XYZ file of C-alpha atoms in Angstrom:
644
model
C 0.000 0.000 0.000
C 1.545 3.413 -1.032
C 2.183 5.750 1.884
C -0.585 8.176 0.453
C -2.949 5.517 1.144
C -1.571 4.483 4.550
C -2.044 8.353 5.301
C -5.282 8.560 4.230
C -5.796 5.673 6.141
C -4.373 7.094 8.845
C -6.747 10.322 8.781
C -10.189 8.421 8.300
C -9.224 6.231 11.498
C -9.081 9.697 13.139
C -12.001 10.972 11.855
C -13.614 7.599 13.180
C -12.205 7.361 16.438
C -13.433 11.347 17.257
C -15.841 11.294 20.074
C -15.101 8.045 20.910
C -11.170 7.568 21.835
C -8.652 9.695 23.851
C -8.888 12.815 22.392
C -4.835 12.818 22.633
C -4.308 9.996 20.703
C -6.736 11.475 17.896
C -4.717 14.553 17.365
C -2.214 13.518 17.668
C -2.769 10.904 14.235
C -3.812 14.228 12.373
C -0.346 15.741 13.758
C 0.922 13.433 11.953
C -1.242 13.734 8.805
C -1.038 17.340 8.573
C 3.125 17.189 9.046
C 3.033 14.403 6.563
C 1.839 16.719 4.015
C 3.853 19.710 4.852
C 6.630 17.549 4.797
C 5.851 16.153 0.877
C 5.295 19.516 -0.036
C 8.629 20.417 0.556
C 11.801 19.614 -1.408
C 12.028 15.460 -1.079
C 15.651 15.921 -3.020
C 16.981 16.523 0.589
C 17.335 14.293 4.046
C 17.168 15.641 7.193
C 19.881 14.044 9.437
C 19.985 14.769 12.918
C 22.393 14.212 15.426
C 20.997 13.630 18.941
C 22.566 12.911 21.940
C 23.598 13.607 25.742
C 25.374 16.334 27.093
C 29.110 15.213 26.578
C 28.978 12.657 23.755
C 30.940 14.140 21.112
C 27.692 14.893 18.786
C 28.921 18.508 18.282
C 33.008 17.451 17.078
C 31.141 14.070 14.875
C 28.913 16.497 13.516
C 32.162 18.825 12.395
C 34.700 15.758 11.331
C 31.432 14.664 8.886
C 30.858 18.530 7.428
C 34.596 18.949 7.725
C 34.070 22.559 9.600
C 34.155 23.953 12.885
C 30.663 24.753 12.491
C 29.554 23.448 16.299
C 31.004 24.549 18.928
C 33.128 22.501 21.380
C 34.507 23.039 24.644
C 34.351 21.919 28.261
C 31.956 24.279 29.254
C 28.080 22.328 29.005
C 26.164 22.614 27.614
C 27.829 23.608 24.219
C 24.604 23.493 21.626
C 22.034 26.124 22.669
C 20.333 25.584 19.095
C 20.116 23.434 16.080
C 22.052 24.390 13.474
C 22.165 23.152 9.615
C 24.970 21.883 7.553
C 23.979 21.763 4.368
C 25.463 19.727 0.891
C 23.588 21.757 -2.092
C 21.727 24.508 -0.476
C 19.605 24.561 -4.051
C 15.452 24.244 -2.913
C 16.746 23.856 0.587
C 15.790 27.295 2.355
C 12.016 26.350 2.782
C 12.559 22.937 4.276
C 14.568 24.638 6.941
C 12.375 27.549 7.740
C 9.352 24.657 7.700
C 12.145 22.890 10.794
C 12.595 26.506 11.892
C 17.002 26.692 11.807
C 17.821 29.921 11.509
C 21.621 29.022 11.598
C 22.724 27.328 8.202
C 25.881 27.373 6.571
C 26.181 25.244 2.871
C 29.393 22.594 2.658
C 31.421 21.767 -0.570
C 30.833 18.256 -1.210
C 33.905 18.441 -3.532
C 36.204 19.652 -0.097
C 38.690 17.035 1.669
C 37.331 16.277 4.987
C 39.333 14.582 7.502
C 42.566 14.186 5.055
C 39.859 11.927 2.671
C 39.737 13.257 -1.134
C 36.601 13.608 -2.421
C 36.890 11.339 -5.652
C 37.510 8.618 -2.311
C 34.364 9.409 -0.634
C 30.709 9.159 -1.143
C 28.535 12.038 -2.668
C 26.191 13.576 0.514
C 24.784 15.707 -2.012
C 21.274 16.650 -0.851
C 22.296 16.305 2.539
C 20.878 18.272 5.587
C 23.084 17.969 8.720
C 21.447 18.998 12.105
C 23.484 19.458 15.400
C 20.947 19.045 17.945
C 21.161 20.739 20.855
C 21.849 17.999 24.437
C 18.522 16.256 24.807
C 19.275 16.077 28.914
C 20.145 19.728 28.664
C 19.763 21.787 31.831
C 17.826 24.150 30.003
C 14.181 23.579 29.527
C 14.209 25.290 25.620
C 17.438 23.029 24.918
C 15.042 19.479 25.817
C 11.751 21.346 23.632
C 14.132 22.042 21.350
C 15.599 18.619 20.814
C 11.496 17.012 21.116
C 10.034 19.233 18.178
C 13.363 18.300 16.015
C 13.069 14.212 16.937
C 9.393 14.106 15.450
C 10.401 15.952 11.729
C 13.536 14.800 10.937
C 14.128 12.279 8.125
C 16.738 9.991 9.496
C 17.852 9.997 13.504
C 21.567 9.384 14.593
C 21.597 8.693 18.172
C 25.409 9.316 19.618
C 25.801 7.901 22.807
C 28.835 7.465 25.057
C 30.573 5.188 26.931
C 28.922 6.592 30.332
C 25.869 7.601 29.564
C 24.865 4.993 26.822
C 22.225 2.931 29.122
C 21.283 6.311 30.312
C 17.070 5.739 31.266
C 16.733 9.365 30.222
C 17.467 8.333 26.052
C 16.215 4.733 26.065
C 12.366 5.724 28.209
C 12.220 9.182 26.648
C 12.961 8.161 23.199
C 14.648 5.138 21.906
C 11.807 3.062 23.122
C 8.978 5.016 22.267
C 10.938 5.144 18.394
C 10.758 1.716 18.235
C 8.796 1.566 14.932
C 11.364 4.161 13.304
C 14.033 1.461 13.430
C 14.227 1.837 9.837
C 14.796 5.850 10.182
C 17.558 5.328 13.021
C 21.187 4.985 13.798
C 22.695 4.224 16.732
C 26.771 5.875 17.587
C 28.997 4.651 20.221
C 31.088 7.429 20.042
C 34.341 8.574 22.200
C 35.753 4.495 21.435
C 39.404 5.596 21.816
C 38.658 6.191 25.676
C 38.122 2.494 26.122
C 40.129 -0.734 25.394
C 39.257 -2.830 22.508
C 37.698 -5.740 24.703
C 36.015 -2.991 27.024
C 34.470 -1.026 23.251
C 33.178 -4.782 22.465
C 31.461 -5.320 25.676
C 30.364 -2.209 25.644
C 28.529 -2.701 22.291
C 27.383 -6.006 22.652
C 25.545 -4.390 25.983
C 24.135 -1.373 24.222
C 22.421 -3.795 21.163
C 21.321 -6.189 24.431
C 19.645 -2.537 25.401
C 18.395 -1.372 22.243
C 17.058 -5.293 21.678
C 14.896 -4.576 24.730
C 13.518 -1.273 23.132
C 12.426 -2.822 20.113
C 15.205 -1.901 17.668
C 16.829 -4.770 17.337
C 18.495 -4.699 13.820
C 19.150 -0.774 14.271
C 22.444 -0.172 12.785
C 24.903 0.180 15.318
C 28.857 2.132 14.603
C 31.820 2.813 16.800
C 33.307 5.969 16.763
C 36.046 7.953 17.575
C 36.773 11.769 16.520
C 40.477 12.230 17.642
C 41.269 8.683 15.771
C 38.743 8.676 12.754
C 37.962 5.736 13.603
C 34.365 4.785 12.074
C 33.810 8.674 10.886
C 33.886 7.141 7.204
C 31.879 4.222 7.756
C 29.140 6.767 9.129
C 29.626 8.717 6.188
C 29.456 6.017 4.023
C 26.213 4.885 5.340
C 24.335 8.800 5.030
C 25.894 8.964 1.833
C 23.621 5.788 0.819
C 20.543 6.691 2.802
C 20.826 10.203 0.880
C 21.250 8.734 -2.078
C 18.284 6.731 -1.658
C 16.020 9.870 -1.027
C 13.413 7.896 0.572
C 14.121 8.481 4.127
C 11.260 10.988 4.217
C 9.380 8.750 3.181
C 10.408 5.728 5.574
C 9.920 8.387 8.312
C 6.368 9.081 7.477
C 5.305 5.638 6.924
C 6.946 5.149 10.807
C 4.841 8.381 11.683
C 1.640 6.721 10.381
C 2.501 3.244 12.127
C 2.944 5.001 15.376
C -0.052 6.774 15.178
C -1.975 3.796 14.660
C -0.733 2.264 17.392
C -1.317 5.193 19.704
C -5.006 4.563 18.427
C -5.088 0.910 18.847
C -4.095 1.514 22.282
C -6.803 3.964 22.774
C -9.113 1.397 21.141
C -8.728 -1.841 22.340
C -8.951 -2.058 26.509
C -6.329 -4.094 27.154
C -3.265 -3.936 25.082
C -0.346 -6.579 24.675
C 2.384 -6.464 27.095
C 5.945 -7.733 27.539
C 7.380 -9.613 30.195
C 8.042 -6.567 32.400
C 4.585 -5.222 32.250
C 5.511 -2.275 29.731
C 2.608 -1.812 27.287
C 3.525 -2.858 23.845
C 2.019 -1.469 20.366
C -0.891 -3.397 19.935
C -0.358 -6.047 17.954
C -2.027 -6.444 14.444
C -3.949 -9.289 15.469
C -5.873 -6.855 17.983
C -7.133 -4.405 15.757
C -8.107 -7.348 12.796
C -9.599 -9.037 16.231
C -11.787 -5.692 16.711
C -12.933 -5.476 13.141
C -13.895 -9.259 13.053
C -16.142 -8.530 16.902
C -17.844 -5.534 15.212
C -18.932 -7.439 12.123
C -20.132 -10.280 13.963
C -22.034 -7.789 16.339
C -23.447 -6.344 13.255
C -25.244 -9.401 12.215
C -26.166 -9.980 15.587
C -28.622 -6.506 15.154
C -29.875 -7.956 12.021
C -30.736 -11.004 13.294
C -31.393 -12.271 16.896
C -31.539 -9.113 18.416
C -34.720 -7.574 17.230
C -36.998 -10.257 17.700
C -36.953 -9.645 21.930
C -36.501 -5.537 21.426
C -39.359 -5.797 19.116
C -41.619 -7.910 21.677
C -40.873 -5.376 25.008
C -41.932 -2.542 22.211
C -44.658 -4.394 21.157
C -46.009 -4.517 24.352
C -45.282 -1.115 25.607
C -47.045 -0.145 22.358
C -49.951 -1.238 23.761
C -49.812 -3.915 20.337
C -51.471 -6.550 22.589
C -54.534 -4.353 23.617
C -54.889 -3.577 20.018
C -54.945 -7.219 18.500
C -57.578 -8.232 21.274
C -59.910 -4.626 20.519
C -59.233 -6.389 16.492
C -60.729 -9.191 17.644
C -63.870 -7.484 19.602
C -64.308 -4.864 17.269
C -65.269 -7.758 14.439
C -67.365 -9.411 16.129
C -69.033 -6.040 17.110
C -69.490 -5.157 13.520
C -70.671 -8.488 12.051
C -73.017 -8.961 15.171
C -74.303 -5.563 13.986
C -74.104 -6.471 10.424
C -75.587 -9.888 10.562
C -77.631 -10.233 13.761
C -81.180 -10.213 14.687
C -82.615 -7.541 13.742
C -84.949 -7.295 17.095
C -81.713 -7.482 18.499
C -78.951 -5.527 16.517
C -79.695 -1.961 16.983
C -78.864 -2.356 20.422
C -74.761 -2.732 19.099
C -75.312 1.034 18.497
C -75.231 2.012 21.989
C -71.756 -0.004 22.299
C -68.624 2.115 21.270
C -66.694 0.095 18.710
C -63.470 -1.301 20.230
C -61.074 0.060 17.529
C -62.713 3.638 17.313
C -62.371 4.198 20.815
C -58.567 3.141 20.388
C -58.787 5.789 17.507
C -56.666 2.540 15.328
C -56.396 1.256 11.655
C -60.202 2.909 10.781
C -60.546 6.760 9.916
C -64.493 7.973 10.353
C -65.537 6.419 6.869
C -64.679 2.764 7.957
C -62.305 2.281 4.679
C -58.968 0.216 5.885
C -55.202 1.932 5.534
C -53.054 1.022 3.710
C -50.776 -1.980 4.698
C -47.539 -1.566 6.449
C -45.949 -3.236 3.416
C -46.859 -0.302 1.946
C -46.409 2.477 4.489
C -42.667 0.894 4.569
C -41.861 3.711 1.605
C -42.626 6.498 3.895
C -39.953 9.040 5.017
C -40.851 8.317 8.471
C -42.006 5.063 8.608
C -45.068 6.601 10.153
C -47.537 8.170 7.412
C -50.252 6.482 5.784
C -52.969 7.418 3.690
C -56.519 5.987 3.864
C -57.653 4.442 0.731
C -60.724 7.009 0.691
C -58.318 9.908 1.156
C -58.737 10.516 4.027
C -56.490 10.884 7.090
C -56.252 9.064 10.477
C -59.587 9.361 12.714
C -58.131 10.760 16.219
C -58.016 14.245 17.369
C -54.537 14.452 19.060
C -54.781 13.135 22.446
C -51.894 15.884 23.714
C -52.925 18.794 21.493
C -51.161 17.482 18.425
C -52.703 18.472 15.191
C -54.498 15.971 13.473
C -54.066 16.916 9.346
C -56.095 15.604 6.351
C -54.414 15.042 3.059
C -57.816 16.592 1.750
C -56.992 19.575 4.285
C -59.853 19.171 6.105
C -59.602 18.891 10.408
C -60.025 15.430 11.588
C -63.161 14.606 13.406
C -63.428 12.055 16.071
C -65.628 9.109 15.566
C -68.771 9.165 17.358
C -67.891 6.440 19.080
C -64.728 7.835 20.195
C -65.775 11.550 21.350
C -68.932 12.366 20.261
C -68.210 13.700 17.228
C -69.928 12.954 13.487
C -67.803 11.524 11.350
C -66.884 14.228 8.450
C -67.189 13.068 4.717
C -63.401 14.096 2.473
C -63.627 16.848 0.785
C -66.149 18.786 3.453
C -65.721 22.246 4.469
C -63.922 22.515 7.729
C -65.883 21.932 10.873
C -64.014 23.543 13.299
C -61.715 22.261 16.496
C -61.552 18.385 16.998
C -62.775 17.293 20.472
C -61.763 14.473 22.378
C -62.272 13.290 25.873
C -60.259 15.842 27.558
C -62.007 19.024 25.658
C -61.130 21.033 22.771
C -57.413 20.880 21.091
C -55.761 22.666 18.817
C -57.413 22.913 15.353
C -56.306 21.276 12.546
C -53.796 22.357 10.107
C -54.167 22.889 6.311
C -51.570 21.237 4.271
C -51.749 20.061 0.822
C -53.122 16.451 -0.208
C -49.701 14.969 -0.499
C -48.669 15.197 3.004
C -49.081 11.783 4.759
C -50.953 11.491 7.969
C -49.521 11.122 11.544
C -52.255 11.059 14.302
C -52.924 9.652 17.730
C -54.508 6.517 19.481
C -56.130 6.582 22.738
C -54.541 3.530 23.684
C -53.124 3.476 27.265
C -49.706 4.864 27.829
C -47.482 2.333 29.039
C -47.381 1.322 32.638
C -43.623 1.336 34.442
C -43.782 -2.061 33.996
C -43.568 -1.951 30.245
C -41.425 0.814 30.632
C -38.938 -0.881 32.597
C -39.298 -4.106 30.768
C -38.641 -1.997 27.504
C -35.629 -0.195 28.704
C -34.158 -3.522 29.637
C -34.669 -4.793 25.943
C -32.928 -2.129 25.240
C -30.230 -2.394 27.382
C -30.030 -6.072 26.874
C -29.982 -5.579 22.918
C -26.645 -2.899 23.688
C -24.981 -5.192 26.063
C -25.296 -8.512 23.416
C -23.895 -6.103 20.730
C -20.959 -4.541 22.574
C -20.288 -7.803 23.676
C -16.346 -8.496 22.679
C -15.654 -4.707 22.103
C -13.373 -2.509 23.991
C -14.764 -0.457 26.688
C -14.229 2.839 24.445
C -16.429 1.339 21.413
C -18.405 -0.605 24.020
C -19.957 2.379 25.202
C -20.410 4.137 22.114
C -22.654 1.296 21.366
C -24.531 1.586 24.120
C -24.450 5.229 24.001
C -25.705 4.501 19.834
C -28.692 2.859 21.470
C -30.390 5.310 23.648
C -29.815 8.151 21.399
C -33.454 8.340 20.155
C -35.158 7.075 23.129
C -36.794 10.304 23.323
C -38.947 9.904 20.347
C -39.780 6.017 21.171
C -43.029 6.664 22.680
C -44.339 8.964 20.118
C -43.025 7.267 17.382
C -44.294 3.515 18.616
C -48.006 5.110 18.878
C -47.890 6.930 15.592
C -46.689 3.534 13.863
C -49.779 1.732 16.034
C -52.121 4.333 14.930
C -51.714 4.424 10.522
C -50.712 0.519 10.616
C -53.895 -0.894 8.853
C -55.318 -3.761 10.742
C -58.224 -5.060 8.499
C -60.620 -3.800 10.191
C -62.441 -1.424 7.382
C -62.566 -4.437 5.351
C -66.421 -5.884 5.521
C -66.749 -9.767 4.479
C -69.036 -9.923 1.184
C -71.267 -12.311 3.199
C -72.426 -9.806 5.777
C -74.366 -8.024 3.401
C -75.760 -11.621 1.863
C -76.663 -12.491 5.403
C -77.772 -8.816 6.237
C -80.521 -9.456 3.659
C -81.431 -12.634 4.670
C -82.006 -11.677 8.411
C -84.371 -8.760 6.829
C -85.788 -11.346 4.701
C -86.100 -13.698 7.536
C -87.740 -11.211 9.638
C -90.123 -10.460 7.219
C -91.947 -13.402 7.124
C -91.774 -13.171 11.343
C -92.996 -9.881 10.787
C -95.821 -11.548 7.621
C -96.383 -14.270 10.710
C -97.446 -11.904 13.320
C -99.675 -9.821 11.190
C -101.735 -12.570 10.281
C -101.985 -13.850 13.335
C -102.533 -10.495 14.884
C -105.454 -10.619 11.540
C -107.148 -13.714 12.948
C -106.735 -12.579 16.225
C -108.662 -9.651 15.828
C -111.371 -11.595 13.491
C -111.956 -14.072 16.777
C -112.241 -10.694 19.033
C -114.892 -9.396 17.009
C -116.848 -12.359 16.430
C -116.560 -12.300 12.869
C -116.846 -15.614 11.021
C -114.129 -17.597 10.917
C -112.034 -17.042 8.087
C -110.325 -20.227 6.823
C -106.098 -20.857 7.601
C -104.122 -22.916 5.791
C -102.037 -25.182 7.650
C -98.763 -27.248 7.938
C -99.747 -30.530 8.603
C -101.622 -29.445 11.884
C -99.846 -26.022 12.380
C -101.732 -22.837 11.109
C -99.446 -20.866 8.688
C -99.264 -17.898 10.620
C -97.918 -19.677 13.808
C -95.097 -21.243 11.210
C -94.428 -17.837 9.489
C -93.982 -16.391 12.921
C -92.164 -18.827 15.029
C -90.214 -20.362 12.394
C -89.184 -16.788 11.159
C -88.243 -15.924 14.406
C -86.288 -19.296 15.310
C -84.119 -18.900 11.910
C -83.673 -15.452 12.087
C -81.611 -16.389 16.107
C -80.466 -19.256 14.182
C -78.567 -17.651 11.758
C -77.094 -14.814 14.314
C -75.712 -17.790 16.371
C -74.187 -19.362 13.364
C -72.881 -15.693 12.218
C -71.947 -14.949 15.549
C -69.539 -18.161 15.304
C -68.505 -17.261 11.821
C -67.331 -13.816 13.310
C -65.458 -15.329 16.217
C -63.042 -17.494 13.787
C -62.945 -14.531 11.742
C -62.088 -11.778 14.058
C -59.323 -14.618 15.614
C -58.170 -14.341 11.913
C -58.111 -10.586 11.886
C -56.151 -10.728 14.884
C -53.464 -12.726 13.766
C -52.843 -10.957 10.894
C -53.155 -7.169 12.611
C -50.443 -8.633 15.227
C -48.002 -9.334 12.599
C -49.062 -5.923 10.631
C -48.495 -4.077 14.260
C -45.577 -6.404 15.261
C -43.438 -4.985 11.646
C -44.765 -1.315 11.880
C -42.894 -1.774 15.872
C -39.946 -3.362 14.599
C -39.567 -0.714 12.010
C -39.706 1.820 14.684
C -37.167 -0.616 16.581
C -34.942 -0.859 13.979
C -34.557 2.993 13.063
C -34.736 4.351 16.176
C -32.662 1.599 18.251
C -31.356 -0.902 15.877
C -29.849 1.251 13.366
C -27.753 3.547 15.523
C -26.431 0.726 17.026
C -25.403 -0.577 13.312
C -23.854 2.526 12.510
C -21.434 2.333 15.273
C -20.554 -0.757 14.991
C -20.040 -0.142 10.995
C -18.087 2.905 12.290
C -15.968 0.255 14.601
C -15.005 -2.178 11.500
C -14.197 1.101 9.262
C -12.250 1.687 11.778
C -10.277 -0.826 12.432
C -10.057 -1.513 8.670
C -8.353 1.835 8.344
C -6.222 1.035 11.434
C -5.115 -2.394 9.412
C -4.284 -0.332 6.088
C -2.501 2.804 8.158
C 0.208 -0.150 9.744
C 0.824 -2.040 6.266
């Protein structure tokens, strides 16, 4: 992967992790970013070489034996480098890479000039070459130390020169070596000052100091003795800038360090409980750790899609009220096919009965027409509109002062078994304020046919039971996602899944109140049956009369007029009592029909009601909790392509 991926990588993984991670370890990735492109933007002919080191270790007389000047000063009195200064082998495109590092003091070298007695035709070109004296990183002065930390993060290519005292110093191996372990590439390590030991005390001394650097993490680091006074190893150091200069891709092995070490500052950040070594000191997290992450966030993700909504969906289901509905689904159609198909003697009395569903103000606007399915309604923007198949809007005047709004523009009316109202034809003038049970709300609003209807049920808020028990889905639904996920992205799950809790209730009873439930839907056979009971009570009614007839004959003493018979029974008496006894008959046998049909109904509103709740469940607890955990496997996707 080119490094202009990696750092693009790099800066999405930041933009991911905001909110969410250490807010340190986030800028500190789009630091690096940002430096990364200054850095390209400037001249990538030349590498920055620095030369770091402790007060006393020779960096200033190495750094004039390689420029062949007396450029650094050097002397017993410490410290000796108060500020960086710039040696510099073709100045050419060089002055805005150093005002970028901020080194004021520069001073261009011949690369054609003997250095150290060497000719030039004998020694490697350093053409392109920067040179930077740094000043002593353990400096007594607090601008010396700042000085040295801005310098070790933008310099191409690090040259550590250590001594014979002070190389297992904690100050350089804690403070930097260590936390450079993933610019082992971009490093070089200088035992310098060699000539004060013997040559069995200089190997011992090396072989310690790569022992050392092992432990940091740089094992492999290139690693030269040195000695000023004797030249010994001065060429060999020269040797080996001349080839990383002539490479000029140290810049670019320094920003693809950068970008590493950023990542792992975020991986750290991300994932609770990072790898450690045997002496408890955190480690970069390994790259199984952030592919482990990715793989946890994925599988969480199918998790919401799958088993997790079926028990969020139930606790909403019943908060909802989607139980009380079904049953009132159920009554409401054997209400209307008792009073559809009953005994007439008997019937009219359903009119004094509210209709279940009307008083719920569900599925059934004033005309009795059915809305349109939630298959249907599944379009919507808000998962919460329908429109009646007559036109017309949902039934219920707002229950909390909510307008209730008309495609047709005209104010919704409560049912008169509802509130008291008369149900208003579409299309008729305005009719002023809706009333329900509590008094007069707010009058509807005009709006133009298009706009989908969102009104109000009166079905019973839900009790803290349901509240509670709905919460816990919740909760429960969070806890089985996050499951496996660092704390950080742990909580942002959870956090994901209360973040529209506040429009729950609202939106659960608008869903409950447009999903169409059957109920406007009247079997053919009612109005069959309908006629038959009329028919049937006609010749009750024919019965009666003529018996009445006869009766009234035999009162008045009037002769006997003659009555045909059945068998031995009179006509009349069979007109009458078996018009009566069939028209009870068939009410019992409808009345049986309706109870396997409104069982039906019921079935098929719960699932209707159970997908409007799980749509609500889904967008408004569900999908947030997707999104994070998408945001958690972008993440550590980008994490994965930032360390490649």
């Amino acid at each position: 992967m080119s490094l202009d991926e990696r750092l693009a990588a790099l800066a999405e993984a930041a933009d991911l992790a905001e909110g969410r991670l250490d807010t340190g370890a986030v800028e500190d990735a789009r630091v690096v970013v940002a430096r990364a492109g200054a850095r390209r933007r400037l001249s990538v002919d030349h590498t920055v070489v620095a030369l770091a080191g402790a007060t006393g270790s020779g960096k200033s007389s190495l750094f004039n034996a390689l420029s062949g000047t007396s450029l650094a000063g050097v002397g017993v009195t410490r410290p000796t480098t108060s500020a960086a200064q710039a040696a510099m082998w073709g100045a050419e495109g060089a002055g805005p890479l150093l005002d970028w590092l901020e080194i004021p003091r520069r001073h261009g070298v011949d690369d054609g000039s003997t250095v150290d007695g060497v000719p030039s035709d004998r020694r490697d070109s350093l053409a392109g070459l920067i040179l930077l004296d740094l000043p002593d990183h353990d400096s007594i002065e607090l601008a010396h130390r700042l000085e040295v930390d801005r310098l070790v993060d933008v310099v191409d290519l690090l040259v550590w020169v250590l001594d014979p005292q002070k190389y297992a110093d904690a100050a350089v191996h804690e403070r930097y070596l260590r936390p450079l372990s993933r610019h082992r590439d971009v490093m070089m390590i200088v035992l310098n000052q060699v000539d004060r030991l013997t040559p069995s005390s200089a190997g011992r001394c090396l072989n310690d100091l790569r022992r050392l650097l092992d432990e940091d993490g740089l094992r492999g680091v290139p690693v030269l003795a040195t000695s000023v006074p004797r030249h010994d190893g001065v060429e060999e150091l020269r040797s080996a800038l001349a080839r990383r200069v002539a490479d000029r891709r140290a810049w670019a092995a320094r920003l693809g360090a950068d970008a590493v070490t950023a990542a792992d500052t975020l991986a750290v950040a991300a994932c609770a409980d990072p790898s450690r070594d045997g002496d408890g000191r955190a480690h970069p997290v390994a790259e199984q750790a952030v592919t482990d992450l990715g793989g946890r966030a994925e599988a969480a993700e199918r998790a919401v899609d799958g088993e997790l909504a079926g028990p969020l969906t139930a606790a909403l289901a019943e908060a909802a009220g989607v139980p009380l509905v079904v049953a009132a689904v159920a009554k409401a159609h054997r209400h209307r096919s008792i009073a559809a198909t009953g005994w007439p003697v008997t019937r009219w009395l359903r009119r004094f009965r509210p209709d279940p569903l009307r008083r719920l103000r569900v599925g059934v606007p004033p005309s009795g027409h059915a809305l349109i399915s939630a298959t249907a309604r599944s379009g919507t923007a808000d998962g919460t509109a329908a429109v009646a198949r007559s036109g017309e809007g949902t039934p219920a005047a707002p229950r909390s002062g909510t307008p209730a709004i008309r495609p047709s523009g005209t104010p919704a009316v409560p049912p008169s078994g509802a509130a008291g109202g008369t149900p208003a034809a579409a299309g008729a003038p305005p009719q002023g304020p809706a009333r329900g049970p509590a008094g007069p709300t707010t009058p509807a609003v005009r709006r133009a046919s298009t706009v989908p209807v969102i009104g109000r049920t009166s079905i019973p808020p839900a009790t803290a039971i349901q509240r509670s028990q709905m919460d816990m889905a919740i909760r429960e639904a969070a806890a089985e996602a996050a499951t496996g996920l660092p704390e950080p992205w742990a909580l942002a799950v959870r956090r994901a899944s209360r973040s529209r809790a506040d429009e729950l209730a609202d939106r659960l009873d608008q869903a409950v109140s447009v999903t169409s439930v059957g109920a406007g839907r009247r079997p053919h056979w009612w109005r069959a049956v309908g006629v038959l009971q009329w028919l049937v009570f006609a010749v009750m009614v024919a019965g009666l009369l003529w018996l009445s007839a006869l009766f009234l004959v035999d009162y008045m003493r009037l002769p006997e007029v003659p009555t045909p018979t059945l068998g031995v029974v009179p006509w009349p008496t069979v007109l009458a009592a078996g018009g009566a006894a069939l028209g009870v008959l068939i009410a019992l046998l409808c009345r049986l029909l309706a109870s396997i049909g409104g069982r039906r109904r019921a079935r098929k509103a719960r699932k209707a009601l159970w997908s409007s709740v799980d749509t609500v469940g889904r967008e408004l607890v569900l999908d947030p909790m997707r999104a994070e955990l998408a945001r958690t496997r972008d993440f550590a996707a980008r994490l994965t392509a930032a360390r490649s």
